[in-house]
XYZ file of N, CA and C in Angstrom:
465
model
N 4.195 -5.895 29.453
C 5.645 -5.663 29.529
C 6.397 -6.598 30.455
N 7.337 -7.323 29.991
C 8.122 -8.192 30.776
C 8.879 -7.569 31.885
N 8.764 -8.125 33.065
C 9.523 -7.634 34.215
C 10.883 -8.280 34.302
N 11.799 -7.395 34.765
C 13.264 -7.867 35.020
C 13.438 -7.839 36.473
N 13.820 -9.109 37.017
C 14.136 -9.148 38.416
C 15.183 -8.111 38.834
N 15.005 -7.619 39.994
C 15.898 -6.614 40.596
C 17.276 -7.019 40.547
N 17.533 -8.339 40.777
C 18.926 -8.847 40.991
C 19.712 -8.886 39.652
N 18.912 -8.801 38.576
C 19.559 -8.644 37.237
C 20.002 -7.235 36.940
N 21.296 -7.084 36.810
C 21.749 -5.668 36.639
C 22.179 -5.341 35.093
N 22.132 -6.434 34.323
C 22.457 -6.243 32.917
C 21.357 -6.885 32.113
N 21.104 -6.352 30.969
C 20.177 -6.807 30.024
C 20.790 -7.226 28.749
N 20.056 -8.282 28.164
C 20.530 -8.643 26.772
C 19.871 -7.811 25.844
N 20.317 -7.803 24.594
C 19.665 -6.788 23.652
C 18.156 -7.174 23.450
N 17.842 -8.479 23.501
C 16.409 -8.860 23.435
C 15.626 -8.352 24.561
N 16.092 -8.388 25.749
C 15.420 -7.921 27.020
C 15.262 -6.412 26.952
N 16.254 -5.722 26.503
C 16.281 -4.267 26.324
C 15.260 -3.827 25.313
N 15.174 -4.589 24.189
C 14.236 -4.380 23.180
C 12.807 -4.603 23.644
N 12.490 -5.680 24.408
C 11.181 -5.974 24.939
C 10.767 -4.900 25.898
N 11.629 -4.427 26.767
C 11.316 -3.552 27.817
C 11.062 -2.076 27.212
N 11.897 -1.733 26.212
C 12.023 -0.291 25.753
C 10.985 -0.130 24.648
N 10.614 -1.220 23.921
C 9.768 -1.136 22.770
C 10.547 -0.751 21.434
N 11.860 -0.556 21.632
C 12.625 -0.262 20.409
C 13.143 -1.651 19.779
N 13.140 -1.675 18.455
C 13.611 -2.861 17.757
C 15.032 -3.130 18.142
N 15.444 -4.377 18.007
C 16.919 -4.685 18.268
C 17.773 -3.949 17.215
N 17.240 -3.896 15.972
C 18.054 -3.125 15.059
C 18.272 -1.742 15.412
N 17.204 -1.040 15.970
C 17.294 0.256 16.453
C 18.345 0.398 17.626
N 18.349 -0.532 18.486
C 19.346 -0.523 19.666
C 20.690 -0.629 19.118
N 20.867 -1.477 18.041
C 22.225 -1.621 17.433
C 22.623 -0.329 16.780
N 21.632 0.335 16.161
C 21.976 1.616 15.510
C 22.285 2.651 16.558
N 21.462 2.685 17.704
C 21.852 3.710 18.693
C 23.239 3.489 19.256
N 23.571 2.162 19.342
C 24.985 1.888 19.848
C 25.992 2.388 18.885
N 25.788 2.007 17.604
C 26.737 2.421 16.596
C 26.928 3.925 16.492
N 25.836 4.642 16.803
C 25.898 6.122 16.804
C 26.422 6.759 18.044
N 26.728 5.870 19.061
C 27.209 6.350 20.339
C 26.270 6.886 21.337
N 24.955 6.489 21.105
C 23.859 7.051 22.027
C 23.736 6.115 23.182
N 24.047 4.791 23.143
C 24.057 3.807 24.200
C 25.325 3.044 24.036
N 25.628 2.374 25.151
C 26.845 1.485 25.065
C 26.507 0.161 25.783
N 27.279 -0.908 25.435
C 27.176 -2.128 26.129
C 28.546 -2.751 26.335
N 28.554 -3.713 27.151
C 29.860 -4.505 27.255
C 29.576 -5.809 26.587
N 30.751 -6.426 26.261
C 30.674 -7.784 25.580
C 31.045 -8.832 26.619
N 30.328 -9.928 26.526
C 30.678 -11.042 27.329
C 31.792 -11.789 26.749
N 32.271 -12.868 27.448
C 33.363 -13.754 26.909
C 32.838 -14.416 25.529
N 31.546 -14.575 25.423
C 30.988 -15.090 24.124
C 30.563 -14.059 23.113
N 31.121 -12.841 23.358
C 30.867 -11.675 22.437
C 29.315 -11.303 22.378
N 28.625 -11.602 23.406
C 27.198 -11.109 23.494
C 27.209 -9.762 24.126
N 26.230 -8.836 23.620
C 26.077 -7.548 24.336
C 25.308 -7.646 25.542
N 25.728 -6.855 26.543
C 25.003 -6.658 27.768
C 24.932 -5.179 28.137
N 23.695 -4.764 28.340
C 23.404 -3.403 28.610
C 23.058 -3.197 30.098
N 23.574 -2.174 30.732
C 23.179 -1.826 32.129
C 21.716 -1.549 32.130
N 21.145 -1.738 33.296
C 19.608 -1.448 33.398
C 19.285 -0.012 33.172
N 20.248 0.921 33.451
C 19.969 2.342 33.164
C 19.845 2.768 31.678
N 20.227 1.799 30.764
C 20.100 2.100 29.425
C 18.603 2.102 28.999
N 17.740 1.508 29.849
C 16.367 1.685 29.550
C 15.846 3.075 29.567
N 16.399 3.923 30.518
C 16.041 5.285 30.614
C 16.704 6.031 29.370
N 17.906 5.758 28.989
C 18.570 6.361 27.910
C 17.842 6.184 26.668
N 17.346 4.917 26.514
C 16.508 4.654 25.256
C 15.217 5.454 25.239
N 14.552 5.492 26.394
C 13.330 6.245 26.578
C 13.583 7.715 26.219
N 14.682 8.292 26.711
C 15.062 9.681 26.422
C 15.280 9.874 24.918
N 16.065 8.940 24.328
C 16.379 9.031 22.920
C 14.989 8.957 22.071
N 14.138 8.048 22.475
C 12.925 7.956 21.609
C 11.942 9.122 21.789
N 11.909 9.669 23.043
C 11.064 10.793 23.186
C 11.649 12.075 22.457
N 12.882 12.203 22.445
C 13.487 13.344 21.701
C 13.311 13.181 20.188
N 13.369 11.869 19.682
C 13.166 11.632 18.217
C 11.667 11.866 17.914
N 10.778 11.517 18.765
C 9.400 11.785 18.494
C 9.014 13.295 18.291
N 9.709 14.157 18.913
C 9.481 15.602 18.736
C 10.433 16.239 17.581
N 11.161 15.320 16.991
C 11.936 15.733 15.790
C 13.374 16.206 16.095
N 13.912 15.840 17.278
C 15.327 16.303 17.510
C 16.235 15.270 16.764
N 17.171 15.779 15.987
C 18.152 14.866 15.243
C 19.031 14.104 16.218
N 19.340 12.982 15.798
C 20.255 12.100 16.568
C 21.494 12.663 17.043
N 22.091 13.480 16.206
C 23.331 14.203 16.434
C 23.172 15.122 17.679
N 22.153 15.779 17.694
C 21.766 16.737 18.803
C 21.483 15.919 20.044
N 20.816 14.770 20.034
C 20.578 13.906 21.081
C 21.885 13.355 21.718
N 22.761 12.998 20.792
C 24.036 12.463 21.274
C 24.771 13.573 21.953
N 24.827 14.753 21.470
C 25.560 15.829 22.080
C 25.003 16.094 23.522
N 23.528 16.035 23.621
C 22.963 16.229 24.780
C 23.368 15.124 25.894
N 23.384 13.943 25.414
C 23.690 12.937 26.318
C 25.206 12.948 26.767
N 26.089 13.446 25.853
C 27.464 13.497 26.128
C 27.713 14.652 27.171
N 26.783 15.604 27.362
C 26.933 16.638 28.349
C 26.660 16.159 29.776
N 26.028 15.042 29.945
C 25.766 14.428 31.255
C 27.047 13.966 31.911
N 27.218 14.209 33.242
C 28.392 13.774 33.903
C 28.522 12.356 33.870
N 29.676 11.871 33.451
C 30.038 10.457 33.455
C 28.984 9.641 32.742
N 28.437 10.216 31.740
C 27.448 9.593 30.778
C 26.335 8.912 31.595
N 25.928 9.558 32.581
C 24.852 8.932 33.537
C 23.496 8.910 32.817
N 22.567 8.291 33.427
C 21.239 8.205 32.920
C 20.587 9.605 33.069
N 19.887 10.091 32.030
C 19.156 11.364 32.240
C 18.090 11.351 33.219
N 17.971 12.306 33.943
C 16.882 12.456 34.979
C 15.851 13.381 34.455
N 14.746 13.459 35.219
C 13.646 14.380 34.950
C 14.227 15.810 34.716
N 15.139 16.353 35.599
C 15.669 17.645 35.591
C 16.467 17.781 34.247
N 17.205 16.655 33.831
C 17.980 16.855 32.625
C 17.015 17.058 31.454
N 15.968 16.205 31.431
C 15.090 16.362 30.258
C 14.386 17.754 30.266
N 14.082 18.312 31.410
C 13.483 19.648 31.443
C 14.572 20.669 30.920
N 15.774 20.577 31.288
C 16.785 21.520 30.900
C 17.070 21.383 29.370
N 17.220 20.167 28.942
C 17.425 19.954 27.566
C 16.280 20.341 26.594
N 15.037 19.889 27.101
C 13.906 20.214 26.207
C 13.702 21.677 26.233
N 14.023 22.523 27.207
C 13.861 23.920 27.162
C 14.859 24.445 26.038
N 16.059 23.889 26.009
C 17.054 24.346 25.025
C 16.586 24.085 23.597
N 15.768 22.960 23.374
C 15.412 22.642 22.168
C 14.101 23.358 21.701
N 13.529 24.094 22.534
C 12.203 24.696 22.437
C 12.254 25.662 21.181
N 13.322 26.504 21.054
C 13.193 27.481 19.919
C 13.421 26.714 18.563
N 14.145 25.683 18.548
C 14.240 24.855 17.335
C 13.019 24.207 16.972
N 12.257 23.737 17.962
C 10.916 23.128 17.702
C 9.911 24.175 17.230
N 9.951 25.392 17.868
C 9.123 26.468 17.486
C 9.297 26.841 16.090
N 10.606 26.906 15.604
C 10.947 27.252 14.231
C 10.367 26.155 13.275
N 10.441 24.837 13.561
C 9.875 23.883 12.819
C 8.385 23.996 12.770
N 7.773 24.248 13.883
C 6.328 24.341 13.879
C 5.808 25.583 12.921
N 6.608 26.617 12.944
C 6.323 27.723 12.042
C 6.461 27.312 10.600
N 7.548 26.551 10.327
C 7.701 26.157 8.908
C 6.632 25.105 8.561
N 6.227 24.263 9.412
C 5.176 23.304 9.103
C 3.794 23.986 8.846
N 3.568 25.018 9.701
C 2.282 25.714 9.578
C 2.324 26.458 8.152
N 3.386 27.044 7.827
C 3.471 27.737 6.579
C 3.286 26.675 5.448
N 4.010 25.563 5.508
C 3.706 24.532 4.427
C 2.232 24.138 4.413
N 1.671 23.809 5.620
C 0.185 23.567 5.614
C -0.604 24.589 5.013
N -0.432 25.834 5.225
C -1.314 26.843 4.862
C -1.167 27.118 3.357
N 0.010 26.779 2.739
C 0.199 27.088 1.382
C 0.243 25.825 0.516
N -0.028 24.685 1.092
C -0.019 23.391 0.363
C -0.978 23.309 -0.758
N -2.159 23.707 -0.544
C -3.192 23.671 -1.625
C -2.891 24.597 -2.815
N -2.205 25.739 -2.505
C -1.812 26.555 -3.642
C -0.807 25.934 -4.394
N 0.131 25.176 -3.845
C 1.149 24.512 -4.543
C 0.654 23.384 -5.371
N -0.261 22.592 -4.775
C -0.641 21.453 -5.602
C -1.238 21.774 -6.929
N -1.766 22.976 -7.014
C -2.374 23.462 -8.252
C -1.396 23.612 -9.350
N -0.167 23.979 -9.107
C 0.837 24.174 -10.071
C 1.506 22.912 -10.412
N 1.666 21.963 -9.504
C 2.280 20.698 -9.765
C 3.721 20.672 -10.005
N 4.383 21.747 -10.321
C 5.857 21.627 -10.699
C 6.747 22.090 -9.611
N 6.207 22.793 -8.557
C 7.034 23.206 -7.533
C 8.220 24.142 -7.935
N 8.172 24.744 -9.122
C 9.286 25.566 -9.590
C 8.848 27.009 -10.052
N 7.532 27.397 -9.742
C 7.153 28.685 -10.089
C 7.814 29.661 -9.332
N 8.124 30.894 -9.981
C 8.917 31.831 -9.192
C 8.264 32.330 -8.028
N 7.042 32.194 -7.806
C 6.413 32.595 -6.645
C 5.974 31.449 -5.687
N 6.478 30.192 -5.953
C 6.019 29.040 -5.092
C 6.594 29.258 -3.755
N 5.626 29.163 -2.804
C 6.037 29.487 -1.304
C 6.618 28.331 -0.766
N 6.547 27.063 -1.284
C 7.164 25.950 -0.802
C 8.648 25.727 -1.279
N 8.952 25.830 -2.530
C 10.220 25.588 -3.068
C 11.105 26.929 -3.265
N 10.394 28.086 -3.307
C 10.987 29.318 -3.622
C 10.404 30.365 -2.660
N 10.495 30.192 -1.291
C 9.793 31.215 -0.421
C 10.278 32.576 -0.602
N 9.400 33.474 -0.688
C 9.704 34.894 -0.957
C 10.448 35.202 -2.203
N 10.352 34.334 -3.244
C 10.945 34.480 -4.408
C 12.521 34.708 -4.332
N 13.171 33.914 -3.400
C 14.652 34.112 -3.172
C 15.460 33.820 -4.547
N 14.943 32.874 -5.264
C 15.697 32.597 -6.547
C 15.459 33.628 -7.533
N 14.352 34.361 -7.477
C 14.087 35.303 -8.501
C 15.009 36.637 -8.233
N 15.589 36.728 -7.070
C 16.444 37.884 -6.918
C 17.767 37.744 -7.666
N 18.084 36.466 -7.965
C 19.318 36.152 -8.725
C 19.190 36.351 -10.205
N 18.162 35.806 -10.829
C 17.834 35.896 -12.191
C 16.538 35.175 -12.496
N 15.946 35.410 -13.666
C 14.587 34.756 -14.081
C 14.773 33.210 -14.367
N 13.660 32.675 -14.138
C 13.590 31.133 -14.465
C 13.892 30.289 -13.262
N 13.668 29.026 -13.424
C 13.715 27.973 -12.377
C 15.245 27.872 -12.033
N 15.478 27.744 -10.692
C 16.848 27.464 -10.179
C 16.891 26.136 -9.491
N 15.787 25.456 -9.532
C 15.623 24.226 -8.710
C 16.277 23.067 -9.467
N 16.372 23.086 -10.615
C 16.958 21.833 -11.428
C 18.465 22.172 -11.564
N 19.256 21.096 -11.596
C 20.669 21.264 -11.781
C 20.904 21.821 -13.185
N 21.714 22.831 -13.271
C 22.040 23.458 -14.593
C 23.112 22.553 -15.151
N 23.047 22.303 -16.521
C 24.021 21.598 -17.244
C 24.950 22.509 -18.052
N 26.168 22.278 -18.145
C 27.059 23.113 -19.008
C 26.568 23.043 -20.410
N 26.836 24.042 -21.221
C 26.421 24.098 -22.680
C 27.058 22.975 -23.320
N 26.338 22.415 -24.261
C 26.794 21.245 -25.062
C 26.609 19.916 -24.524
N 26.018 19.788 -23.346
C 25.778 18.463 -22.730
C 24.586 17.918 -23.216
């Protein structure tokens, strides 16, 4: 991993990419989504403060566990003066995300447990399909498949 001298307080997008492991395109995307910010030089080049490294690490860790970017952006916006997240910030925010992650884990376990049953039908539209129609929610409305878009008569 390339080292950045302590006297350098700003990073180019290439340096930030090399240090963080995030692709330059990902950094541009994060910036466009308001997750990180840069200043522009007189030559219109991006310069990121060194603390952006920790913000990028925070973003990537949250993404790896499935937190949506909008949720990550909201979390970062809660920090005073948009400062770099600390270990305490991560602990607080990850605790808040725990129930959402637990629900996803439950859904994924259910999917895994019923996947082989579903592959047998192949259509994902049976009235009892636990993947596309859990607990026969569509069957309560009327008989037949509700998963395909209905077309008006005569079409």
